[in-house]
C-alpha positions as a printed NumPy array, in Angstrom:
array([[ 15.84 ,  41.667,  31.27 ],
       [ 12.764,  43.769,  31.11 ],
       [  9.952,  42.646,  28.896],
       [  9.644,  44.451,  25.573],
       [  7.893,  47.758,  26.115],
       [  8.021,  47.362,  29.882],
       [  9.791,  49.52 ,  32.488],
       [ 13.47 ,  49.006,  33.313],
       [ 15.75 ,  49.926,  36.197],
       [ 19.232,  50.861,  35.043],
       [ 20.753,  50.141,  38.445],
       [ 18.351,  47.549,  39.83 ],
       [ 19.147,  46.698,  43.409],
       [ 16.647,  44.209,  44.931],
       [ 17.978,  44.595,  48.454],
       [ 17.537,  48.36 ,  48.306],
       [ 13.967,  47.996,  46.988],
       [ 13.131,  45.378,  49.681],
       [ 14.433,  47.566,  52.509],
       [ 12.509,  50.572,  51.2  ],
       [  9.297,  48.532,  50.853],
       [  9.705,  47.196,  54.382],
       [ 10.232,  50.676,  55.734],
       [  7.067,  51.96 ,  54.034],
       [  4.934,  49.029,  55.156],
       [  6.036,  49.37 ,  58.766],
       [  5.122,  53.027,  58.694],
       [  1.525,  52.461,  57.58 ],
       [ -1.223,  52.772,  60.196],
       [ -4.53 ,  51.121,  59.307],
       [ -7.398,  53.377,  60.22 ],
       [-10.432,  51.715,  58.793],
       [ -9.948,  53.107,  55.289],
       [ -6.868,  54.245,  53.423],
       [ -8.65 ,  57.446,  52.46 ],
       [ -9.059,  58.32 ,  56.147],
       [ -5.289,  58.717,  56.585],
       [ -4.979,  62.447,  56.938],
       [ -1.217,  62.76 ,  56.626],
       [ -0.656,  63.656,  52.987],
       [  3.029,  62.771,  53.276],
       [  2.186,  59.302,  54.449],
       [ -0.247,  58.916,  51.566],
       [  2.453,  59.841,  49.055],
       [  4.918,  57.593,  50.84 ],
       [  2.617,  54.611,  50.495],
       [  1.956,  55.425,  46.856],
       [  5.725,  55.201,  46.336],
       [  5.259,  51.419,  46.534],
       [  3.295,  51.679,  43.291],
       [  6.092,  53.753,  41.749],
       [  8.7  ,  51.133,  42.767],
       [  6.729,  48.187,  41.465],
       [  5.68 ,  49.821,  38.224],
       [  9.17 ,  51.011,  37.437],
       [ 10.53 ,  47.487,  37.666],
       [ 10.143,  44.828,  35.03 ],
       [  8.118,  41.639,  35.673],
       [ 11.367,  39.702,  36.091],
       [ 12.699,  42.241,  38.545],
       [  9.533,  42.231,  40.562],
       [  9.832,  38.442,  40.838],
       [ 13.325,  38.871,  42.198],
       [ 11.999,  41.427,  44.717],
       [  9.322,  38.97 ,  45.9  ],
       [ 11.854,  36.221,  46.463],
       [ 14.433,  38.473,  48.05 ],
       [ 11.913,  40.047,  50.417],
       [ 10.996,  36.672,  51.79 ],
       [ 14.629,  35.811,  52.246],
       [ 15.499,  39.091,  53.968],
       [ 12.413,  39.496,  56.19 ],
       [ 11.175,  35.922,  56.516],
       [  7.719,  36.957,  55.341],
       [  5.862,  36.83 ,  52.04 ],
       [  5.561,  40.291,  50.571],
       [  1.975,  39.719,  49.29 ],
       [  0.905,  38.611,  52.788],
       [  2.475,  41.686,  54.391],
       [  0.773,  43.982,  51.865],
       [ -2.571,  42.375,  52.714],
       [ -1.941,  42.876,  56.379],
       [ -0.688,  46.463,  56.187],
       [ -2.532,  48.07 ,  53.278],
       [ -6.292,  48.508,  53.493],
       [ -8.387,  46.543,  50.97 ],
       [ -9.167,  48.789,  48.066],
       [ -7.552,  50.2  ,  44.906],
       [ -4.088,  50.605,  46.367],
       [ -3.905,  47.076,  47.671],
       [ -5.347,  45.633,  44.476],
       [ -2.833,  47.539,  42.369],
       [  0.122,  46.388,  44.46 ],
       [ -0.911,  42.757,  44.444],
       [ -1.634,  42.88 ,  40.696],
       [  1.803,  44.347,  39.988],
       [  3.464,  41.715,  42.15 ],
       [  1.929,  38.777,  40.287],
       [  2.899,  37.601,  36.807],
       [  0.154,  38.298,  34.221],
       [ -0.732,  34.61 ,  33.851],
       [ -1.356,  34.378,  37.596],
       [ -3.519,  37.495,  37.575],
       [ -5.547,  36.062,  34.721],
       [ -5.932,  32.746,  36.58 ],
       [ -7.102,  34.551,  39.714],
       [ -9.621,  36.664,  37.785],
       [-10.933,  33.666,  35.846],
       [-11.372,  31.626,  39.077],
       [-13.28 ,  34.549,  40.646],
       [-15.495,  34.737,  37.556],
       [-16.316,  31.021,  37.898],
       [-16.412,  30.464,  41.646],
       [-19.613,  30.888,  43.689],
       [-23.11 ,  31.49 ,  42.393],
       [-23.427,  32.623,  38.831],
       [-20.784,  33.096,  36.195],
       [-19.228,  36.383,  35.098],
       [-19.321,  35.598,  31.386],
       [-18.007,  39.044,  30.519],
       [-14.678,  38.402,  32.342],
       [-14.386,  34.945,  30.771],
       [-14.913,  36.391,  27.279],
       [-12.569,  39.317,  27.881],
       [ -9.647,  37.213,  29.079],
       [ -9.931,  34.074,  26.984],
       [-10.808,  35.795,  23.73 ],
       [ -8.011,  38.425,  23.993],
       [ -4.978,  36.405,  25.078],
       [ -2.472,  34.895,  22.684],
       [ -2.22 ,  31.088,  22.323],
       [  0.927,  31.033,  24.493],
       [ -0.698,  33.2  ,  27.128],
       [ -3.607,  30.82 ,  27.267],
       [ -1.246,  27.895,  27.778],
       [  0.494,  29.786,  30.629],
       [ -2.817,  30.714,  32.222],
       [ -4.054,  27.101,  32.242],
       [ -0.814,  25.962,  33.813],
       [ -1.051,  28.597,  36.573],
       [ -4.743,  27.854,  37.166],
       [ -4.03 ,  24.149,  37.693],
       [ -1.068,  24.943,  39.981],
       [ -3.061,  27.406,  42.104],
       [ -6.507,  25.762,  42.258],
       [ -5.671,  22.094,  41.55 ],
       [ -8.277,  22.038,  38.851],
       [ -8.319,  22.107,  35.066],
       [ -9.519,  25.48 ,  33.701],
       [-11.129,  23.856,  30.722],
       [-13.222,  21.577,  32.888],
       [-14.305,  24.417,  35.091],
       [-15.33 ,  26.493,  32.067],
       [-17.233,  23.534,  30.566],
       [-19.106,  23.122,  33.825],
       [-20.375,  26.689,  33.805],
       [-22.413,  26.389,  30.621],
       [-25.164,  24.314,  29.122],
       [-23.785,  21.592,  26.853],
       [-25.493,  23.245,  23.853],
       [-24.083,  26.683,  24.543],
       [-22.162,  28.106,  21.554],
       [-20.271,  30.391,  23.851],
       [-19.101,  27.294,  25.701],
       [-17.829,  25.866,  22.456],
       [-15.991,  29.077,  21.597],
       [-14.19 ,  29.274,  24.983],
       [-13.344,  25.536,  25.002],
       [-12.081,  25.856,  21.395],
       [ -9.74 ,  28.675,  22.456],
       [ -8.395,  26.66 ,  25.373],
       [ -8.051,  23.347,  23.643],
       [ -7.797,  23.784,  19.893],
       [ -4.255,  24.529,  18.601],
       [ -4.393,  27.718,  16.537],
       [ -2.712,  27.682,  13.158],
       [  0.408,  29.816,  12.692],
       [  0.126,  30.1  ,   8.892],
       [  0.805,  33.596,   7.425],
       [ -1.905,  35.482,   5.548],
       [ -2.575,  34.261,   2.031],
       [ -4.749,  36.514,  -0.245],
       [ -6.541,  33.645,  -1.972],
       [ -7.23 ,  31.712,   1.226],
       [ -8.357,  34.941,   2.903],
       [-10.832,  35.502,   0.047],
       [-12.226,  32.019,   0.423],
       [-12.447,  32.394,   4.211],
       [-14.326,  35.696,   3.86 ],
       [-16.873,  34.043,   1.55 ],
       [-17.291,  31.098,   3.948],
       [-17.975,  33.46 ,   6.892],
       [-20.47 ,  35.459,   4.873],
       [-22.32 ,  32.275,   3.884],
       [-22.269,  31.06 ,   7.483],
       [-23.987,  34.19 ,   8.689],
       [-26.749,  34.342,   6.043],
       [-30.06 ,  32.597,   6.094],
       [-32.69 ,  32.04 ,   8.755],
       [-30.228,  30.391,  11.158],
       [-26.54 ,  31.357,  11.23 ],
       [-24.01 ,  28.501,  11.147],
       [-22.544,  29.33 ,  14.521],
       [-20.324,  26.237,  14.561],
       [-18.572,  27.472,  11.424],
       [-17.815,  30.812,  13.104],
       [-16.488,  29.047,  16.201],
       [-14.223,  26.74 ,  14.175],
       [-12.795,  29.572,  12.032],
       [-12.287,  32.021,  14.88 ],
       [-10.574,  29.52 ,  17.148],
       [ -8.481,  27.643,  14.551],
       [ -7.19 ,  30.088,  11.988],
       [ -4.102,  32.201,  12.648],
       [ -4.493,  35.8  ,  13.683],
       [ -2.738,  36.924,  10.482],
       [ -5.187,  34.922,   8.351],
       [ -8.158,  36.211,  10.285],
       [ -6.988,  39.777,   9.87 ],
       [ -6.565,  39.286,   6.105],
       [ -9.981,  37.585,   5.836],
       [-11.749,  40.402,   7.706],
       [-10.133,  42.991,   5.444],
       [-11.268,  41.051,   2.347],
       [-14.707,  40.678,   3.901],
       [-15.144,  44.397,   4.134],
       [-13.927,  44.785,   0.56 ],
       [-16.402,  42.254,  -0.72 ],
       [-19.455,  43.13 ,   1.361],
       [-18.87 ,  46.699,   2.542],
       [-19.275,  45.731,   6.197],
       [-16.807,  45.183,   9.036],
       [-16.794,  41.725,  10.62 ],
       [-17.894,  43.282,  13.933],
       [-20.954,  44.866,  12.305],
       [-21.811,  41.621,  10.425],
       [-21.68 ,  39.626,  13.697],
       [-23.96 ,  42.157,  15.407],
       [-26.456,  41.899,  12.601],
       [-26.459,  38.161,  11.954],
       [-25.962,  36.748,  15.457],
       [-28.637,  38.707,  17.326],
       [-29.889,  35.514,  18.841],
       [-26.425,  34.686,  20.162],
       [-25.326,  37.962,  21.758],
       [-22.716,  36.494,  24.097],
       [-21.167,  34.415,  21.315],
       [-21.14 ,  37.483,  19.086],
       [-19.348,  39.428,  21.859],
       [-16.631,  36.8  ,  22.048],
       [-16.247,  36.612,  18.295],
       [-15.99 ,  40.393,  18.115],
       [-13.265,  40.388,  20.718],
       [-11.268,  37.913,  18.646],
       [-11.936,  39.921,  15.445],
       [-10.844,  43.19 ,  17.065],
       [ -7.668,  41.587,  18.487],
       [ -6.767,  40.148,  15.061],
       [ -7.163,  43.582,  13.518],
       [ -5.443,  45.597,  16.327],
       [ -4.735,  44.032,  19.749],
       [ -3.503,  47.389,  21.036],
       [ -6.623,  49.095,  19.789],
       [ -8.836,  46.54 ,  21.493],
       [ -7.119,  47.1  ,  24.857],
       [ -7.504,  50.823,  24.356],
       [-11.218,  50.223,  23.766],
       [-11.545,  48.171,  26.961],
       [ -9.794,  50.832,  29.052],
       [-12.015,  53.531,  27.481],
       [-15.182,  51.536,  28.192],
       [-14.151,  50.754,  31.769],
       [-13.24 ,  54.418,  32.522],
       [-16.43 ,  55.766,  30.911],
       [-18.929,  53.331,  32.521],
       [-20.991,  54.812,  35.308],
       [-19.441,  54.478,  37.777],
       [-16.037,  53.632,  36.309],
       [-15.372,  49.865,  36.238],
       [-12.252,  49.795,  38.304],
       [-11.809,  46.02 ,  38.065],
       [-11.977,  46.3  ,  34.282],
       [ -9.299,  49.083,  34.395],
       [ -7.044,  46.842,  36.447],
       [ -7.46 ,  43.88 ,  34.019],
       [ -6.936,  45.923,  30.908],
       [ -4.279,  48.378,  32.105],
       [ -2.135,  46.963,  34.959],
       [ -1.668,  43.586,  33.296],
       [ -0.186,  45.178,  30.132],
       [  2.494,  47.345,  31.783],
       [  5.297,  44.969,  30.9  ],
       [  4.181,  44.145,  27.429],
       [  2.455,  46.738,  25.3  ],
       [  1.251,  49.722,  27.342],
       [  3.169,  52.197,  25.246],
       [  1.403,  51.015,  22.152],
       [ -1.985,  50.999,  23.954],
       [ -1.382,  54.595,  24.933],
       [ -0.753,  55.543,  21.376],
       [ -3.904,  53.81 ,  20.169],
       [ -6.002,  55.373,  22.932],
       [ -4.881,  58.872,  21.948],
       [ -5.437,  58.069,  18.284],
       [ -8.926,  56.639,  18.755],
       [-10.336,  58.967,  21.399],
       [ -8.311,  62.174,  20.904],
       [ -7.403,  62.229,  24.61 ],
       [ -4.518,  60.591,  26.484],
       [ -5.051,  57.809,  28.988],
       [ -3.567,  60.164,  31.616],
       [ -6.174,  62.856,  30.9  ],
       [ -8.958,  60.281,  30.759],
       [ -7.976,  59.032,  34.202],
       [ -7.923,  62.633,  35.589],
       [-11.353,  63.291,  34.075],
       [-13.155,  60.067,  35.009],
       [-11.598,  58.987,  38.321],
       [-12.889,  61.206,  41.087],
       [-11.189,  59.397,  43.994],
       [ -7.844,  61.181,  44.474],
       [ -6.025,  58.099,  45.831],
       [ -7.214,  55.854,  43.037],
       [ -6.329,  58.509,  40.472],
       [ -2.795,  58.754,  41.873],
       [ -2.488,  54.927,  41.927],
       [ -3.359,  54.646,  38.23 ],
       [ -1.197,  57.638,  37.171],
       [  1.886,  56.197,  38.956],
       [  1.134,  52.676,  37.619],
       [  1.253,  53.746,  33.953],
       [  4.443,  55.725,  34.515],
       [  2.831,  59.181,  34.078],
       [  4.086,  60.596,  37.333],
       [  6.189,  63.723,  37.08 ],
       [  8.456,  62.315,  39.816],
       [ 10.892,  59.875,  38.184],
       [ 12.424,  58.809,  41.548],
       [ 10.433,  55.89 ,  42.917],
       [ 11.786,  56.407,  46.42 ],
       [ 10.242,  59.886,  46.821]])
């Protein structure tokens, strides 16, 4: 069954999909760069792989992956890497093939591995995923890399880092599931205001509250905070945690998700598209990984917040014609409803 909000195929036939995918892959000629392929028909034919994958649910794509290996004695991901040039099309296809938890594990490992740490990616993924998604990510990370994600994250930061404490808290501290309570929300709002005032903010209090309280309680507390102090939680964090900018960024991600997870993803897509040049990796993380869950809601929020559709934003901001087509097909905005065309 397709995931809620995800694409479905009324007459799903894994064998038919696998044979079509094999036919397309065998017809691709690698010529240094995908954009150097001059045959427009071949370009569109290759893009049909994106249409096939994006119009199948995550469960159906998993069936395709297993069936392809059975029919052709070759892993589909390996064949895509061999036949499709590295770049936006290959990245899109591989992202669509993998479950979201595996994608997140891969992106987190890339953010940690090698010299330096991409703190922005760690914050984006760990602060925006649900408790169950974080459990799944940690399991996939351990399965793929034979390491504990929490230990790897701990090793990337100074022991006194408050951002470290926030990320570890998200990975290890069980979040409450209690519903919103007006009186408790009022008390929590007052505690957060007190924690931020004074010469030195009580960052530990922020970390504990933001990693432990339920999202419903946080949302109610942030609403009460604005009623009491005339300031959004995001603005308060910016003002009071100037000396802890990365921690403030993570806390703001959590606050925004508690208030509107769909709106936060819309913001990430908007920021990625409107950076100079567009942050394609950010678009992939924020857009492709949500196709099977809440992309329809994210599209609605994007239009509401920015008065332009995601489709039009892609057309305006993405100059590369192939990448533009990849993203348009991936979010199901192609005028052609037949994935085999």
